[in-house]
Coordinates of C-alpha atoms in Angstrom, one line a residue:
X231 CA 21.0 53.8 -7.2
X232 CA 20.7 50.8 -9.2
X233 CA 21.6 51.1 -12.8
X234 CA 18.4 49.6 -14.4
X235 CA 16.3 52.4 -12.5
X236 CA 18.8 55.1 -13.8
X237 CA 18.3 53.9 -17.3
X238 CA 14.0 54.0 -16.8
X239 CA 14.6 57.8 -15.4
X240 CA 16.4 58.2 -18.6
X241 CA 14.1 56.8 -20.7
X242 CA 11.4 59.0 -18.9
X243 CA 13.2 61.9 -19.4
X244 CA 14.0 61.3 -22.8
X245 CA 10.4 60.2 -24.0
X246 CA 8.6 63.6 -22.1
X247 CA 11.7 65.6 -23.7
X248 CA 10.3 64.3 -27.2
X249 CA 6.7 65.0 -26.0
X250 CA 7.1 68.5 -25.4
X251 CA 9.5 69.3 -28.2
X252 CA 6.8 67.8 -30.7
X253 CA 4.2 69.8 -28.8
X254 CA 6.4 73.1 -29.5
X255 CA 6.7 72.6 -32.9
X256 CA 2.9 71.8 -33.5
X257 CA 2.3 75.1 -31.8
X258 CA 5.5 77.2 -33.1
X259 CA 3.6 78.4 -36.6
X260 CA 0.4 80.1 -34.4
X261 CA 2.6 82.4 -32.5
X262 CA 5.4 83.0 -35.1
X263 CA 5.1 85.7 -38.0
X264 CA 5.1 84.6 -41.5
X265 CA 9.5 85.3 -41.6
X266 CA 10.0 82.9 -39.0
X267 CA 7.7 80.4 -40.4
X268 CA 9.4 79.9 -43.5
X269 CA 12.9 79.7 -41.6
X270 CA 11.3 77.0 -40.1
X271 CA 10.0 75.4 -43.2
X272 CA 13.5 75.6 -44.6
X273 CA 15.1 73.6 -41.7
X274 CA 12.4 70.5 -42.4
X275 CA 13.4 70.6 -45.4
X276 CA 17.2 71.0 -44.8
X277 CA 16.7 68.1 -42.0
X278 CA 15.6 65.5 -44.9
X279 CA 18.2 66.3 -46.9
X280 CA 21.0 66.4 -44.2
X281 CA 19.1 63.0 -42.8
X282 CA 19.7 61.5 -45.9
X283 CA 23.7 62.5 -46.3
X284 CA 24.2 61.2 -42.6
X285 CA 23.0 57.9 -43.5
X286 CA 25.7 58.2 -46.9
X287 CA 28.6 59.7 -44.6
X288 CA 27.7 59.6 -41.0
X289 CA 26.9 55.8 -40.9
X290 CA 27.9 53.8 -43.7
X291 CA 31.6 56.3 -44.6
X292 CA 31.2 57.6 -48.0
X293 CA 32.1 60.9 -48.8
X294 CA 29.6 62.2 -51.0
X295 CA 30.2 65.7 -52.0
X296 CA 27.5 65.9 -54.6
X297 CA 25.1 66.1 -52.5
X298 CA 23.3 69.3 -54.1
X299 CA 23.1 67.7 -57.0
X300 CA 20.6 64.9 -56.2
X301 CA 19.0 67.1 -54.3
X302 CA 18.7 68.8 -57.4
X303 CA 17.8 66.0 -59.3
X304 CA 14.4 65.3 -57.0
X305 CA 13.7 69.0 -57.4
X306 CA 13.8 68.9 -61.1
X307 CA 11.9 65.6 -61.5
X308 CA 9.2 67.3 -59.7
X309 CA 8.9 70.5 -61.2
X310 CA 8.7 69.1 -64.9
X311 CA 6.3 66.4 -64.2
X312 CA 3.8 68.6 -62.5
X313 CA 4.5 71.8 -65.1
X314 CA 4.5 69.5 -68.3
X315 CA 2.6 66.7 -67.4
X316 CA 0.4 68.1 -64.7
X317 CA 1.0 64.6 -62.8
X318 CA -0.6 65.0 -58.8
X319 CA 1.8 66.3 -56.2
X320 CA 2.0 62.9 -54.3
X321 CA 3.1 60.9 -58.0
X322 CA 5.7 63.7 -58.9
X323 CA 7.4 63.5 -55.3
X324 CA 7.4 59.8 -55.2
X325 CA 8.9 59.9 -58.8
X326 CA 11.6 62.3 -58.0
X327 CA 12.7 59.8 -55.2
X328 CA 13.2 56.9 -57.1
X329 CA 14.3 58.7 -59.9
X330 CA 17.3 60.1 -57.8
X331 CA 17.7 56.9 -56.0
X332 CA 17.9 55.4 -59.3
X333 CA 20.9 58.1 -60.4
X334 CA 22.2 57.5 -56.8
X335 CA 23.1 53.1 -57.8
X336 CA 24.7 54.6 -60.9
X337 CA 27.2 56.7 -59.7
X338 CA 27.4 54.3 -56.6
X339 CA 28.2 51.1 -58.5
X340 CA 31.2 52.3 -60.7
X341 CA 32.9 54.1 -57.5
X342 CA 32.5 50.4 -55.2
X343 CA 36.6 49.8 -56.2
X344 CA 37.6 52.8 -55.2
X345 CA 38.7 54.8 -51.8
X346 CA 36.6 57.1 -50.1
X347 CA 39.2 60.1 -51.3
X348 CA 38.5 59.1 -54.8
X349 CA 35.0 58.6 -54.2
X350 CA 34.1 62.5 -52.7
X351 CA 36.1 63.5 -56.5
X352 CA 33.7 61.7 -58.2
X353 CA 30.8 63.0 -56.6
X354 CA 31.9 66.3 -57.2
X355 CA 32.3 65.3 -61.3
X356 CA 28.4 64.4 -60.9
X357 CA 27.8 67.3 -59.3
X358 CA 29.9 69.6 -62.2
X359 CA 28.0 67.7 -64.9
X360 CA 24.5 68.4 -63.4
X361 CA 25.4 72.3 -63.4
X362 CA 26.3 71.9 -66.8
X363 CA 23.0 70.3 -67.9
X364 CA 20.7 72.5 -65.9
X365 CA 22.6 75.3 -67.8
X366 CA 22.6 74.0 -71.2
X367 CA 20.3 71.9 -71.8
X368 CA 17.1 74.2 -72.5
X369 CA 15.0 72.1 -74.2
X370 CA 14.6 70.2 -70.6
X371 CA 15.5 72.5 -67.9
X372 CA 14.9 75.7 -69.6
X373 CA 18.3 76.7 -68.6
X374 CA 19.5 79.6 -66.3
X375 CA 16.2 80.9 -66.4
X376 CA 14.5 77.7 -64.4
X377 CA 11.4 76.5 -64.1
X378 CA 8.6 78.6 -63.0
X379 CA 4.8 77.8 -62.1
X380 CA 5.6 75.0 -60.1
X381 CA 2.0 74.7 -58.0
X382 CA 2.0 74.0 -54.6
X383 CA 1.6 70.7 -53.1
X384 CA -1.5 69.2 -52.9
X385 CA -2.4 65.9 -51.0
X386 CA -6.3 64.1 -50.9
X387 CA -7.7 67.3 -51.9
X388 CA -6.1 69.4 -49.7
X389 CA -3.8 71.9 -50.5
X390 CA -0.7 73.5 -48.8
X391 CA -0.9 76.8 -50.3
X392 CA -0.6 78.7 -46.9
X393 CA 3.2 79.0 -44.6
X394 CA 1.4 77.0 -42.2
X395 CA 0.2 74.7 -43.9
X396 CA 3.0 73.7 -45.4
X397 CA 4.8 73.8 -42.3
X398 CA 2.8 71.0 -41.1
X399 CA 3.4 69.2 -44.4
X400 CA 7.3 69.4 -44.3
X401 CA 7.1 68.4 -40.1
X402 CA 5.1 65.2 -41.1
X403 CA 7.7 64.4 -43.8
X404 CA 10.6 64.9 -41.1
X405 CA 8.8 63.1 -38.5
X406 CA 8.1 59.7 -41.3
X407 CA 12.0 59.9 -42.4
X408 CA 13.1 59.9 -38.9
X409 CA 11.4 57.1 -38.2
X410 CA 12.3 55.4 -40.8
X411 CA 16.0 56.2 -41.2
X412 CA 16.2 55.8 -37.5
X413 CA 14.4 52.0 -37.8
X414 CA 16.8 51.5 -40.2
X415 CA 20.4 52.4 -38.6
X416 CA 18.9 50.0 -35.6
X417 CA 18.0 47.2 -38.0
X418 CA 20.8 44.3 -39.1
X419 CA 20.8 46.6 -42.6
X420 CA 21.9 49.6 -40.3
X421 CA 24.6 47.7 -38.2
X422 CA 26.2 46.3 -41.5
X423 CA 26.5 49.9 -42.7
X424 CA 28.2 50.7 -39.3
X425 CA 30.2 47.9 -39.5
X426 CA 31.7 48.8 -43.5
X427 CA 31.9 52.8 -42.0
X428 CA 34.4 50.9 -39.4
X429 CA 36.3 48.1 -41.5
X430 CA 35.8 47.0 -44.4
X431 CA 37.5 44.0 -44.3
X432 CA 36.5 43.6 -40.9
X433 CA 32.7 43.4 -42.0
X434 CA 33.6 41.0 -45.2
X435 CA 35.0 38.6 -42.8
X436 CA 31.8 38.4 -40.9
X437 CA 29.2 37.9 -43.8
X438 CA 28.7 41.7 -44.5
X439 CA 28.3 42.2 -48.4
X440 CA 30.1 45.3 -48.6
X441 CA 29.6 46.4 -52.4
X442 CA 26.1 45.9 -51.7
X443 CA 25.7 47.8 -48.1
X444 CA 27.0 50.8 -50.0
X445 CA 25.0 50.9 -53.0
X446 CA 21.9 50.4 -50.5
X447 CA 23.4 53.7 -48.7
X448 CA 23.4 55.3 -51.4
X449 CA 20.0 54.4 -52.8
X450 CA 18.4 54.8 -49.9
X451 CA 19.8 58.2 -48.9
X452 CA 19.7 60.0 -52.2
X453 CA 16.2 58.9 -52.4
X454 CA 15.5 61.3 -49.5
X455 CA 17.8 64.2 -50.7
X456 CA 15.0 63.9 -53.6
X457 CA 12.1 63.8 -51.8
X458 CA 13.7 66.9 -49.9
X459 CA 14.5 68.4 -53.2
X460 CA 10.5 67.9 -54.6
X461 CA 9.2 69.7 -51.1
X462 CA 11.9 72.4 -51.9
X463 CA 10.1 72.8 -55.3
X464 CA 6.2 72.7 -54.5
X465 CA 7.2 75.1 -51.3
X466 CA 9.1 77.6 -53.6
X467 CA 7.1 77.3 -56.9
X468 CA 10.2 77.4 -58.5
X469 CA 13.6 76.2 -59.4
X470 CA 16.9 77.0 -60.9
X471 CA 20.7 75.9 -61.3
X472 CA 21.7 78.6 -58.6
X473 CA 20.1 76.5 -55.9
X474 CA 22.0 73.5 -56.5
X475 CA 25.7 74.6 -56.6
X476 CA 28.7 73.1 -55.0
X477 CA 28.8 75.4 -51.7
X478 CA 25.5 73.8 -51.2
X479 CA 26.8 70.5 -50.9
X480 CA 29.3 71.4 -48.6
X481 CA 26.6 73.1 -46.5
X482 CA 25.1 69.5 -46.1
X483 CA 28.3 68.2 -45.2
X484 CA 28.9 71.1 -42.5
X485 CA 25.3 70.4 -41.2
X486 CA 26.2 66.6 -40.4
X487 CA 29.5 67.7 -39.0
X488 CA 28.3 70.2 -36.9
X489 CA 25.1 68.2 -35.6
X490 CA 27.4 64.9 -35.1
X491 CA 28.5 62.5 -37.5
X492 CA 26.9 59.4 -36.9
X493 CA 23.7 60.8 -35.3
X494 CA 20.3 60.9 -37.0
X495 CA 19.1 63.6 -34.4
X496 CA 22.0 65.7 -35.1
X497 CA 21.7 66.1 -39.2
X498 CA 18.1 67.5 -37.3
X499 CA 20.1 69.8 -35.5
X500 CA 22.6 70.7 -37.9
X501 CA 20.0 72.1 -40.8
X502 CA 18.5 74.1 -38.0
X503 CA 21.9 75.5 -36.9
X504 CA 22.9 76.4 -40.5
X505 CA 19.7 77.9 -41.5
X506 CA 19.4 79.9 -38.3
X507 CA 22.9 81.5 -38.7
X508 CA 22.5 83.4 -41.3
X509 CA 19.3 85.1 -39.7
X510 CA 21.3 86.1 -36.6
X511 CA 24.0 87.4 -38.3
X512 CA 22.2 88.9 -40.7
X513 CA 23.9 92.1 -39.6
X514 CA 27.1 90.6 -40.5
X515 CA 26.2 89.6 -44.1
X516 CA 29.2 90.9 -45.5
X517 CA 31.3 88.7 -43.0
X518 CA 28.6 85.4 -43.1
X519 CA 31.4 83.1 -44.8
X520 CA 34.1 84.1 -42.1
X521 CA 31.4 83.8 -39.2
X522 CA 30.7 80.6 -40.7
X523 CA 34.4 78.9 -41.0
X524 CA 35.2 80.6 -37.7
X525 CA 32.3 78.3 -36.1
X526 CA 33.5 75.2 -38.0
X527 CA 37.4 75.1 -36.7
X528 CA 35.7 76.5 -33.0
X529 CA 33.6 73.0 -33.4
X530 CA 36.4 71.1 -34.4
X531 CA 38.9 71.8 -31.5
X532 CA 36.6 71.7 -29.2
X533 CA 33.5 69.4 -29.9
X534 CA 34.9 67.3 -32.9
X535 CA 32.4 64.9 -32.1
X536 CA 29.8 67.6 -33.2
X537 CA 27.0 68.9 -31.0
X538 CA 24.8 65.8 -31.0
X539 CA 27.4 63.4 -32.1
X540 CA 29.6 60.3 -30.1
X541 CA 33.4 60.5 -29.1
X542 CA 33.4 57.1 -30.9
X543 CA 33.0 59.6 -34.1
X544 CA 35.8 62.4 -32.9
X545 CA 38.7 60.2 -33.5
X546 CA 41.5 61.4 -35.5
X547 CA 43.0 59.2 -38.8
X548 CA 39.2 57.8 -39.6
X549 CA 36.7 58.8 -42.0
X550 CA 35.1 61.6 -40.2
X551 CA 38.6 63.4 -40.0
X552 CA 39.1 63.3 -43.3
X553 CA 35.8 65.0 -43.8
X554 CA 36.6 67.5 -40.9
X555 CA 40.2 67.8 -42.9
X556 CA 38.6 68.7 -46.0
X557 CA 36.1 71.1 -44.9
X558 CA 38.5 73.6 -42.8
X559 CA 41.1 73.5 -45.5
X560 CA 37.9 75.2 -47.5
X561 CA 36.7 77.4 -45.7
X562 CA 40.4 78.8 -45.0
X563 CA 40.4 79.1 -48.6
X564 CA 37.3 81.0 -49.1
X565 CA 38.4 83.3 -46.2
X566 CA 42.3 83.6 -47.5

């Protein structure tokens, strides 16, 4: 069969694939109890955030392990300029974007000269310090106690004050950064971020301004981990320091391992993997963190490339190695 007609039926296949999966998910929150609906609310939210750390990790090879912490940051900015300053849903999650995308360039720029391994211990300084002024700072974040009263998002009149509703509002949100992100890693921008994940030097020599392709990463990613973080807040109603701890950074990291480093679809896939587990082994709650490493070092001898993810990313002595490296070396901590 000639090649150019195998790669139509693909194409077929692939766009009807898409059809019916987005289909399923428009119909998923009429035939699922109220549970199930918010487990799936959780994963669109998960998804942006995870979407957003593929683009740092996955595709442009910085090992940000603060992850959490902007997410964090988006959720805060939200919640204290709706509380205090009763500002519309649509300014406060805009706002906690480019505020975090703002915090994102200042940690980037400094850690530019330094290596990646150097880089994730920085990230994890951020995410130290953020803990630390969540907790102490009262007069802003109230401290341990959070921020409650955080009203639910509310767009053109409309508001998302049901599960299903906002559902529907966290899907379109997925669906946009998808897109986007997607648009993006296609785009020259995107291949020059490929091309610094691969060799620096390589890309230098070609007219790739590396310095720069990483702060962009970094902008542009921790901009969504804070528009994820503002959803998080308006879904919830409210928000505290024990939702932005360093095991939930990692969790992000696991979910772009698992889904496949280096594939937008699979930081989809790995949120919804993550935050399904739990639920099936809710049984085995006493035993979750053991389940949980157990599947990690399953998926690293035998898919390193992760479920959605290319061989070109399962290679050993690169970047995602290291991150692979660093991950089972923690979980056989937590289960030692």
């Amino acid at each position: 069969m000639d090649i150019r007609v195998l790669k139509s039926t693909a194409k077929k296949h692939k766009r009807l694939f898409i059809v019916l999966l987005f289909v399923a998910v428009i119909i998923f929150p009429w035939v699922s109890s109220g549970m199930t609906i918010r487990v799936g609310t959780n994963i669109m939210i998960y998804s942006i955030l995870t979407m957003g750390a593929m683009l740092i990790c996955g595709y442009t090879g910085m090992l940000n392990q603060g992850m959490a912490a902007f997410y964090g940051v988006g959720a805060y900015a939200s919640a204290l300029l709706a509380v205090n300053f009763d500002l519309p849903f649509i300014v406060c999650f805009l706002a906690a974007g480019l505020i975090t995308a703002l915090i994102g360039v200042i940690i980037a720029v400094p850690c530019l000269r330094v290596e990646t391994d150097f880089l994730s211990l920085i990230t994890i300084a951020f995410a130290n310090i953020f803990t630390a002024i969540l907790n102490n700072w009262t007069g802003l974040t109230r401290g341990p106690s959070g921020v409650p009263g955080i009203p639910p998002a509310k767009l053109f009149g409309f508001e998302f004050n049901t599960p299903i509703r906002n559902f529907y509002l966290m899907f379109g949100v997925v669906v946009l950064t998808y897109v986007i992100l997607n648009n993006l890693i296609k785009s020259r921008i995107g291949r020059a971020l490929q091309a610094v994940r691969d060799n620096e030097i390589g890309a230098s020599s070609v007219g790739v301004n590396v310095n720069n392709s990483k702060v962009l990463a970094f902008a542009i990613g921790t901009f969504f981990a804070g528009l994820a973080g503002s959803l998080m807040a308006h879904f919830i109603g409210f928000v505290g320091p024990t939702n932005f701890t360093f095991d939930e950074s990692l969790l992000v990291l696991q979910m772009c391992i698992i889904g496949g480093l280096g594939s937008m679809p699979g930081a989809i896939v790995g949120a919804a993997f993550f935050v399904i587990m739990p639920e099936v082994i809710r049984p085995l709650a006493v035993y979750r963190v053991g389940v949980g490493g157990v599947i990690m070092i399953l998926c690293m001898l035998f898919r390193p490339q992760g479920i959605m993810g290319s061989r070109a990313y399962a290679g050993k002595g690169g970047f995602q190695e290291k991150i692979r490296s660093f991950l089972r070396k923690r979980q056989q901590a937590k289960q030692a």
